[in-house]
Amino acid sequence: MEQKWVLWLILVVHGVAILLFTRGFLLTRTELPFHSHCSDASQSPCFSNSNSSRCWTKPAIDRLVIIVLDALRFDFVAPSTFFQEAKPWMDKLQVLQRLASEQGSSARIFKAIADPPTTSLQRLKGLTTGGLPTFIDVGNSFGAPAIVEDNFIHQLVQNGKRVVMMGDDTWTQLFPNHFKKSYPYPSFNVKDLHTVDNGCIDHLLPTLYQDDWDVLIAHFLGVDHAGHIFGVDSGPMIEKLEQYNVILEKVIEMLESQSGPGGLHENTFLLVMGDHGQTLNGDHGGGSPEEVETSMFAMSFKKPPLSIPYEFDTSSCEQDLDKRKMCISSIQQLDFAVSVTALLGVPFPFGSIGRVNADLYALGAGTLNLEGANLENCQNQSKLEQWMQNYVNVLCINSWQVKRYVDVYSASSVIGFSHEDLLQIADIYAQAEENWTHKMKLLLHKNECDDDSLLPALNRQIDLYVNFLTSVAELARSKWTEFNLKMMGIGFGIMLISLLIHIVAIKRVNKQYGASFTSCGDSGISFGLICACFAVVIRAGSFLSNSYILEEGKVANFLLATISIVKLRYSIMKKKMLLEAVVFLLLITFCRFSIEVGLSKQAATSQFLNVYPSWMTSIASGLPAWTFIVEVVPLLVLILLAFLLYKTISGSSCKGIWKYVIMGTIISYMLIAVHLASESSIKSLALVFNGIGRNCIPRIIYAIGFGQLLLLAFGQLFNKDKFLDGKENLVFKTMGMLSAWSSIVILLSGKQGPLVALASIIGGYCIMRLDNVEHDAKDGTGDLLAVDPLPVTQWNLLAVCLFFCTGHWCAFDGLRYGAAFIGFDEFVLIRQAILLTIDTFGFSHILPIFGLPFLVTRQHLSSHKRFILVRLSQVYMIYGLITASTVTITMLCVTIHRRHLMVWGLFAPKFVFDVVGLILTDVLICLASLFCFGHAEDDVLHNQSTEKLNE
């Protein structure tokens, strides 16, 4: 019983270490409970006593329409002439391009820059609060908590604005009691391209004709879901963009028809925007340019049309497809909340650190059309000065609000900003305020058409405020997470203690049963131990470099190939098992190709775009013969796997529950083949199975798998065969557990699942056989208890390779959300989370760990229970030690690189995936040990006591 208790102890120690380290590394930014109020303006230096009774800014617009097109890439909106090469998905939103390029139109396209991570929840929090959401919020993307921090929506409701929302139900989770009317639709079924969009369409146009709202929010999801399932360069994506073009044309036509004097939308402002971008294969969550660059289209319906003063126009201009001049500006999403609240005349969110964007404010608040006007004319110059003075007033209250937040945050937070940073910010702000006081005196004494223009002075004042606001934003981006180094250090120290527990436990088992890391007659440390340590250290050390983390799959594959070459050398020297060594090297080559395909999905030039259900479909695009092979080969492999299982139960002494479990897996494999055939791109193959329910077969497979696990648990509890058959019983137990899990894992992995399963079987078989090269050459049975960690290391590296072979990588955009909805259309948090976990860690954790006992049964010289028990304990502990060692180094790396530019885009996701994998590994090892040991450990101890008494 001691070994099992040690495994559970290690699990608890790892849990405590990870909890403490995570609390220190992924601490949420301190959310202040304060809210802005109109009366706060009297505390600022920006208003005279005559206008102190009004709110922060004068309302410039009466109504606001926000249409959010989720995952709207920048090149979905900008003309193709702005890019080096035209792509099929470009120039589909032609109504936006036409309006932005029309002469005299009050419309403009912006490139909006988001702050990573680019998950929808974080982006909505950033857009509405004007702050920088913390990294840990990624984990809440499937269950968004209500926002308690001051935000744009709260300010609207607090100041009497009526808000209507339709579309993505994340809004109602973030703001549960804020909307006058809401029409939420479930958002997490990425296979559903139409439900949310159709709901928005049904309510959007009728609501525009009503006068019982001030702000309307419509959040469409079709483009985001089309990207996740089909990729950007796909028919469904183009169809969605064309559908959006028609919808937007109707919306704009309706708003324009009601924008005349006294009309319902005389002073309405329209925003069409994305919350983030997406990569070519439809993923988002990271910090690549494709993911952080999205679009925003802004349009005012005021007459006459307006334009921004050229001093603040930072746009870049090109000709569109019709040779018309098109100018595109840039805006930080951080600036959205404060810019919109300034236009609506409500207080800025208390924690906003954004800046009122001049381009967006000018479109809404308005300047007279100064384009081409003679600014030397007194009247025009006076109008420009009036606009600039108004904008300076807005920036003044904006800067005061940000300075107030920085001061309160530093006083309230445990750590806050450093003293040097606060002094620097205070100095910049004091300089701007001093200059503003001087300019106010000039404004009071200036006569109209005075020769001494105020334009240079106002420009200087705007520059000072912009400098202050930019400095605060840059400081916040660099230090927005408060690292608690003490807790991180304690967590890291406990992880080191867990490694020590691992080593002591392994040594104790070896000493108790007379095993060692050397064979009989050897002295010192074995060559296998040296190779294993070398591989683990090299792989762990590679985590210090962000480039090697990106290529982690290749590193693991290289190390596995290196060890395999060593094994090939043994095979040549012993003239045994040469075929297995060569086959294993060929398998590693196949894995290398698969990993390369998986990594190419992250590249902007990737040709493997359709990542779900499999990268195999993408390889076959455009090649009919290859398409046929890609569709048929997985079916043939499933038949082969079913045949192998049938041979197992028919050609051995397999009986009882093990036989029924394996028979259930054979049935599941056949059902998976039918399911894949029904979704085949080959019409003749799909027609054969047409009419079969899309969700029916997966649910049957889930039920069979669940039933198999229950049967195994029942057999473990009530089976009276207490491990009496030794090795053979362990083989059948292991096969039963692998069979129960494999069908679900293969189903969730799509068309590539059968091939990866076959590769894992071949790889595991070769590792077991090659481990016999040295043992077969030795005489006696004493060597059987010698511990060789090299095969366990190979097993671990193969598991890592399989993780990347299945198209995953350590980032949130590497998750395949579509797998969570195989067999289901509706979203249930726990169910979908379990399916996503099985898909992500099935081939890399679940199957490899439950298959570890095969490394014990490789020895054909003995079936003694004592030998099997010792071997099994050694294998589990060594495998856990390897995994814990790499995670410990990962924790060290994120501590060292906590201020690295890519800490949140690369190191933090790597940390999250590794610690989740470690906890899962510990849990699976504990469960597997309970399942495989059974009562064997008690039997062994009883037999040892009996032998001693007989002596």
PDB file of N, CA, C and O in Angstrom, residues 50 121 198 359 497 506 622 656 728 746 809 924:
ATOM      1  N   SER A  50     -18.615  78.307 -14.219  1.00  0.00           N
ATOM      2  CA  SER A  50     -19.826  78.550 -15.012  1.00  0.00           C
ATOM      3  C   SER A  50     -20.389  77.272 -15.624  1.00  0.00           C
ATOM      4  O   SER A  50     -21.570  77.187 -15.913  1.00  0.00           O
ATOM      5  N   LEU A 121     -13.986  37.038 -24.351  1.00  0.00           N
ATOM      6  CA  LEU A 121     -14.311  37.583 -23.031  1.00  0.00           C
ATOM      7  C   LEU A 121     -13.376  38.721 -22.665  1.00  0.00           C
ATOM      8  O   LEU A 121     -13.807  39.795 -22.220  1.00  0.00           O
ATOM      9  N   ASN A 198     -28.872  34.782 -37.055  1.00  0.00           N
ATOM     10  CA  ASN A 198     -30.293  34.897 -37.414  1.00  0.00           C
ATOM     11  C   ASN A 198     -31.084  35.613 -36.324  1.00  0.00           C
ATOM     12  O   ASN A 198     -32.020  36.377 -36.603  1.00  0.00           O
ATOM     13  N   ASP A 359      -9.648  61.011 -34.280  1.00  0.00           N
ATOM     14  CA  ASP A 359     -10.385  60.677 -35.503  1.00  0.00           C
ATOM     15  C   ASP A 359     -11.827  60.296 -35.180  1.00  0.00           C
ATOM     16  O   ASP A 359     -12.777  60.796 -35.802  1.00  0.00           O
ATOM     17  N   ILE A 497      10.686  20.139  -3.761  1.00  0.00           N
ATOM     18  CA  ILE A 497      10.486  19.114  -2.729  1.00  0.00           C
ATOM     19  C   ILE A 497       9.775  17.890  -3.317  1.00  0.00           C
ATOM     20  O   ILE A 497      10.098  16.746  -2.978  1.00  0.00           O
ATOM     21  N   ILE A 506      11.421   6.353  -5.339  1.00  0.00           N
ATOM     22  CA  ILE A 506      11.988   5.390  -6.292  1.00  0.00           C
ATOM     23  C   ILE A 506      13.112   4.598  -5.637  1.00  0.00           C
ATOM     24  O   ILE A 506      13.190   3.360  -5.752  1.00  0.00           O
ATOM     25  N   GLY A 622      -7.763  19.995 -53.565  1.00  0.00           N
ATOM     26  CA  GLY A 622      -7.392  20.189 -54.955  1.00  0.00           C
ATOM     27  C   GLY A 622      -6.833  18.960 -55.637  1.00  0.00           C
ATOM     28  O   GLY A 622      -6.529  19.017 -56.828  1.00  0.00           O
ATOM     29  N   GLY A 656     -14.318 -13.260 -19.620  1.00  0.00           N
ATOM     30  CA  GLY A 656     -14.950 -12.430 -18.596  1.00  0.00           C
ATOM     31  C   GLY A 656     -15.180 -11.016 -19.071  1.00  0.00           C
ATOM     32  O   GLY A 656     -15.451 -10.748 -20.246  1.00  0.00           O
ATOM     33  N   GLU A 728      -0.219 -11.954 -17.447  1.00  0.00           N
ATOM     34  CA  GLU A 728      -1.343 -12.069 -18.372  1.00  0.00           C
ATOM     35  C   GLU A 728      -2.534 -11.252 -17.901  1.00  0.00           C
ATOM     36  O   GLU A 728      -3.207 -10.585 -18.691  1.00  0.00           O
ATOM     37  N   ILE A 746     -10.303   8.673 -30.353  1.00  0.00           N
ATOM     38  CA  ILE A 746     -10.226   8.628 -31.812  1.00  0.00           C
ATOM     39  C   ILE A 746     -11.379   9.411 -32.438  1.00  0.00           C
ATOM     40  O   ILE A 746     -11.196  10.162 -33.401  1.00  0.00           O
ATOM     41  N   TRP A 809      -1.101  22.712 -29.944  1.00  0.00           N
ATOM     42  CA  TRP A 809       0.112  23.349 -29.433  1.00  0.00           C
ATOM     43  C   TRP A 809      -0.257  24.099 -28.164  1.00  0.00           C
ATOM     44  O   TRP A 809      -1.430  24.271 -27.859  1.00  0.00           O
ATOM     45  N   LEU A 924      -4.141  10.474 -13.307  1.00  0.00           N
ATOM     46  CA  LEU A 924      -4.222   9.248 -14.108  1.00  0.00           C
ATOM     47  C   LEU A 924      -3.300   8.162 -13.562  1.00  0.00           C
ATOM     48  O   LEU A 924      -3.649   6.975 -13.551  1.00  0.00           O
TER      49      LEU A 924
END
